[in-house]
CSV table of C-alpha atoms in Angstrom, one decimal:
chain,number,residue,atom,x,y,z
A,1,UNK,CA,-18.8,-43.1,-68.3
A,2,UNK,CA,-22.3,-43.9,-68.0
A,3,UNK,CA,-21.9,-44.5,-64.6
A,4,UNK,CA,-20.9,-40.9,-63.6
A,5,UNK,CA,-23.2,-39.2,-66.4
A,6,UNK,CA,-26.2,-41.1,-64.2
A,7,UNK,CA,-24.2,-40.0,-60.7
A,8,UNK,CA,-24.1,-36.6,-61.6
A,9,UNK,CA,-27.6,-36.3,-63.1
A,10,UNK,CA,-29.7,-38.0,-60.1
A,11,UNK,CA,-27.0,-35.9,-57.5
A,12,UNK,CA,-28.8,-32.8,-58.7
A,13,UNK,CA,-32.5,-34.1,-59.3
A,14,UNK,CA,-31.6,-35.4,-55.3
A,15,UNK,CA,-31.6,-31.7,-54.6
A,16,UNK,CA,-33.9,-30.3,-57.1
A,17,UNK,CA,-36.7,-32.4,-55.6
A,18,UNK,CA,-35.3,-31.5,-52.3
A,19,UNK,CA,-36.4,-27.7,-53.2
A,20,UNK,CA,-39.7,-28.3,-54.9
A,21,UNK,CA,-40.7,-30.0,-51.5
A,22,UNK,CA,-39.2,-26.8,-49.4
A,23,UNK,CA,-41.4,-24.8,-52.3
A,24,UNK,CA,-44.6,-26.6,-51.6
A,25,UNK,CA,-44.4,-26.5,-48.1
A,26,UNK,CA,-43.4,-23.2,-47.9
A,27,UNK,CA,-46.3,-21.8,-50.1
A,28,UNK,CA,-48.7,-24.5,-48.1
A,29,UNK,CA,-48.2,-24.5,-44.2
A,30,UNK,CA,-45.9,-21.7,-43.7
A,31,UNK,CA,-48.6,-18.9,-44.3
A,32,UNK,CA,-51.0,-20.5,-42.4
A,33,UNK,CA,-48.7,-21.1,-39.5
A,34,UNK,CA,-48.0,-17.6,-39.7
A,35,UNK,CA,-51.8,-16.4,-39.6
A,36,UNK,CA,-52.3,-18.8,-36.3
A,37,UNK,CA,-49.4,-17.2,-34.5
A,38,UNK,CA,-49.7,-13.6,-35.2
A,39,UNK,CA,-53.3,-14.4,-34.0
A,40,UNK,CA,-52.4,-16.3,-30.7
A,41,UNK,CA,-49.9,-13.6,-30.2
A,42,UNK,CA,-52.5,-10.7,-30.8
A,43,UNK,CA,-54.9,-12.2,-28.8
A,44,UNK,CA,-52.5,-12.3,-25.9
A,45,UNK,CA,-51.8,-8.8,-26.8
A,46,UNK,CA,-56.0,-7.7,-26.8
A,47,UNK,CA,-56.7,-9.7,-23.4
A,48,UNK,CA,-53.3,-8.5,-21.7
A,49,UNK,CA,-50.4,-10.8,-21.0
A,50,UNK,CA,-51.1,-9.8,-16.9
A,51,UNK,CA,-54.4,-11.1,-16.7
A,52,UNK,CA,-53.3,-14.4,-19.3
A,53,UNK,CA,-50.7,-14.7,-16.7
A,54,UNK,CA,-53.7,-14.6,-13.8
A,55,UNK,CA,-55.8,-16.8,-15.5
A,56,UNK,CA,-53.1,-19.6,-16.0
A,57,UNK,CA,-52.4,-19.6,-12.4
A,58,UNK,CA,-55.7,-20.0,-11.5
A,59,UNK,CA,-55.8,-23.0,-13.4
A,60,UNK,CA,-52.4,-24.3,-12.1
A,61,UNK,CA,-54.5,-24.4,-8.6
A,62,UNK,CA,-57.1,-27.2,-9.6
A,63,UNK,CA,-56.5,-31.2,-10.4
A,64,UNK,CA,-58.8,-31.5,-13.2
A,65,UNK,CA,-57.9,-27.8,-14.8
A,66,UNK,CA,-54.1,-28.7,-14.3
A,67,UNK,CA,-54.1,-31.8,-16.5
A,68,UNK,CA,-56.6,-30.6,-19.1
A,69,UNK,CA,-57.3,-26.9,-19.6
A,70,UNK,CA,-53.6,-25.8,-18.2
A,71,UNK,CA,-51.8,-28.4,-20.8
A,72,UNK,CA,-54.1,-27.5,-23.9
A,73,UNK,CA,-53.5,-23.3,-23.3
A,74,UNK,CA,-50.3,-23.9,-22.8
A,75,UNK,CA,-50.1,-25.8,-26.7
A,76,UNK,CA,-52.1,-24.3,-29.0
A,77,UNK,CA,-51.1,-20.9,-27.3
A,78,UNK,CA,-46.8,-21.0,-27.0
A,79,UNK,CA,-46.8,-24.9,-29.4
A,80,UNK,CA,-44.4,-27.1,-28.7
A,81,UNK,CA,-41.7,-26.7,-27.5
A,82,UNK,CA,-42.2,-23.3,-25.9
A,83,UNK,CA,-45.6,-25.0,-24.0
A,84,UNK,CA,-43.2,-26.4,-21.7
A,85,UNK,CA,-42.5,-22.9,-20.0
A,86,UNK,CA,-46.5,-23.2,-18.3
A,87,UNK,CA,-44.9,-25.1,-16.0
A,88,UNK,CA,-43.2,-22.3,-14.2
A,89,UNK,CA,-46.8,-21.7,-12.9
A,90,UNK,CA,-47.0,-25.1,-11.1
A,91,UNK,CA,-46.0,-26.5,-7.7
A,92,UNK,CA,-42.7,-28.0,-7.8
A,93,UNK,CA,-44.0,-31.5,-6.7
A,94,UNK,CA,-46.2,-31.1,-9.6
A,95,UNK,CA,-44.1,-30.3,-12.4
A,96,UNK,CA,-43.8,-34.2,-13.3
A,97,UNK,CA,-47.5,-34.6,-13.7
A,98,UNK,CA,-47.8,-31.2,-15.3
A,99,UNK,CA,-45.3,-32.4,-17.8
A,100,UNK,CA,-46.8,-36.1,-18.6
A,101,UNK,CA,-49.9,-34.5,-19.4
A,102,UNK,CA,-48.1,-31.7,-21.7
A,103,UNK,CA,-46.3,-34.0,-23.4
A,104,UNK,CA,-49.6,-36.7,-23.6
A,105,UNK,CA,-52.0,-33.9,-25.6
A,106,UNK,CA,-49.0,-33.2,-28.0
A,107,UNK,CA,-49.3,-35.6,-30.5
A,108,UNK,CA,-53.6,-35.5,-30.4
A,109,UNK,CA,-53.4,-31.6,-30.8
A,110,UNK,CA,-51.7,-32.0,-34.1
A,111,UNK,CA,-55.2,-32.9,-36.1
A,112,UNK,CA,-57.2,-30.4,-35.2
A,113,UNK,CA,-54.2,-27.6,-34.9
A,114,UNK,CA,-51.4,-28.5,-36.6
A,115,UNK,CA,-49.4,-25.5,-35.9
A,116,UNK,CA,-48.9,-26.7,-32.5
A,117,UNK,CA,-47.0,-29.3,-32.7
A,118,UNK,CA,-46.0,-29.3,-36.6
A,119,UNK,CA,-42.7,-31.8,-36.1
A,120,UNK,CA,-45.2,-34.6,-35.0
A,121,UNK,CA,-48.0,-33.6,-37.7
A,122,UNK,CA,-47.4,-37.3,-39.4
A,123,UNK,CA,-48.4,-39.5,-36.8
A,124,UNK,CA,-51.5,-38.1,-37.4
A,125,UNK,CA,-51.7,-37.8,-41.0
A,126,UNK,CA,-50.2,-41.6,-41.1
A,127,UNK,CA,-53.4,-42.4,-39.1
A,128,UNK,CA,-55.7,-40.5,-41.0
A,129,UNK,CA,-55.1,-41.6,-44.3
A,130,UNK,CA,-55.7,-45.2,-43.2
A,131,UNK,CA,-58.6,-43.9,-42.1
A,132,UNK,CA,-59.3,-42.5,-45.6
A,133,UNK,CA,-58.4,-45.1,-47.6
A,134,UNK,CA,-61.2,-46.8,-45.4
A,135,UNK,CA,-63.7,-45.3,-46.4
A,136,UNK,CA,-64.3,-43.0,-43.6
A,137,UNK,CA,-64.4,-39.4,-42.5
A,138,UNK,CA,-61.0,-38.1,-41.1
A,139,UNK,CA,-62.8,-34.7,-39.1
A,140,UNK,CA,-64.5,-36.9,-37.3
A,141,UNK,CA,-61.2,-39.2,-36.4
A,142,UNK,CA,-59.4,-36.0,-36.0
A,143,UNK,CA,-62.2,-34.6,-32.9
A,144,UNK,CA,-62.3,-38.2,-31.2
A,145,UNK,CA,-58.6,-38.1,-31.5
A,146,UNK,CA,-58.9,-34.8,-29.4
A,147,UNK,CA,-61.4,-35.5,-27.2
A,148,UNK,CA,-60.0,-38.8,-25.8
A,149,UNK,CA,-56.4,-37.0,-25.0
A,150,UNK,CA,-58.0,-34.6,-23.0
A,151,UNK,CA,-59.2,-37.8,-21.2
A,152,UNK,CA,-56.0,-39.5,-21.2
A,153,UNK,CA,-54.2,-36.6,-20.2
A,154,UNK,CA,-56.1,-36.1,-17.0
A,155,UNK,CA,-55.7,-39.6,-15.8
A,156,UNK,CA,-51.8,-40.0,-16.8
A,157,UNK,CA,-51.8,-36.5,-14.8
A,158,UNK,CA,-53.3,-38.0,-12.0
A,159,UNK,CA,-51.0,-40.9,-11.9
A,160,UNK,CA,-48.0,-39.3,-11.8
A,161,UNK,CA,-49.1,-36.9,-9.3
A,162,UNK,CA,-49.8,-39.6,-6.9
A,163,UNK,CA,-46.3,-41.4,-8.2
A,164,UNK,CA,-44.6,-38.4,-7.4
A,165,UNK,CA,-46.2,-37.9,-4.4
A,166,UNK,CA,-45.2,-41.2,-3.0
A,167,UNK,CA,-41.9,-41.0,-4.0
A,168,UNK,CA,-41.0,-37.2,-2.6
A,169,UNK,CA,-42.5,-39.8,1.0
A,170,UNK,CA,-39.7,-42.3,0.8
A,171,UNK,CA,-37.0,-39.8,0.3
């Protein structure tokens, strides 16, 4: 008797705690993921989704622009994992480079915009609070942690371009 008077108690509390969670998040990150959308999606809206378009193609044209700038827009602007669709606007013997980078700067993007890539937010958070608990300051973690994936994105760009390249010769 005890035995299903405990079951049927901690079967409810399972889902209970289950909806204070969905509470808290919904009341915590959910408005402000809201606010940074309906601003991305305004912005695109003020400049003009034409000249958006223009300016990503440009960017598309360049090596160094292709793995950093092109990948970053193409986040914090659509987040993951609508980001993938910037890669309509690259050369198809590209497209593999283009996406290494993408998916490189998607876990890094997380601690300084977290609305990008919300799904991977606790690799970060994992990271930062050892950082906390040692003492030290997690902005500053969270800008180096940017900073060197722009960095890594560019040369894991370049790498596969030159991959892909030399595979498209032997076929």
């Amino acid at each position: 008797m005890n035995i299903i008077e405990w079951f049927g108690k901690h079967f409810i509390g399972l889902f209970e705690e289950g909806g204070k969670q969905f509470t808290e998040l919904f009341t915590s990150i959910v408005p402000t993921l809201v606010v940074l959308l309906t601003f991305t999606y305004a912005m695109i809206k003020f400049i003009g989704e034409e000249r958006v378009t223009k300016a990503i193609k440009v960017t598309s044209k360049y090596t160094i622009t292709r793995y950093t700038i092109m990948p970053m827009l193409s986040v914090l602007l659509l987040t993951n994992p609508m980001a993938y669709t910037f890669g309509k606007f690259v050369d198809e013997k590209k497209k593999p480079a283009f996406f290494d980078s993408l998916v490189t700067f998607l876990h890094p993007v997380t601690a300084l915009f977290p609305y990008a890539n919300a799904g991977e937010l606790f690799v970060y958070l994992g990271i930062a609070n050892g950082i906390q608990k040692a003492g030290l300051a997690t902005s500053e973690l969270a800008v180096r942690y940017f900073l060197i994936a722009i960095v890594i994105m560019l040369i894991r760009g370049i790498i596969t371009e030159k991959i892909t390249a030399y595979l498209y010769k032997k076929m």
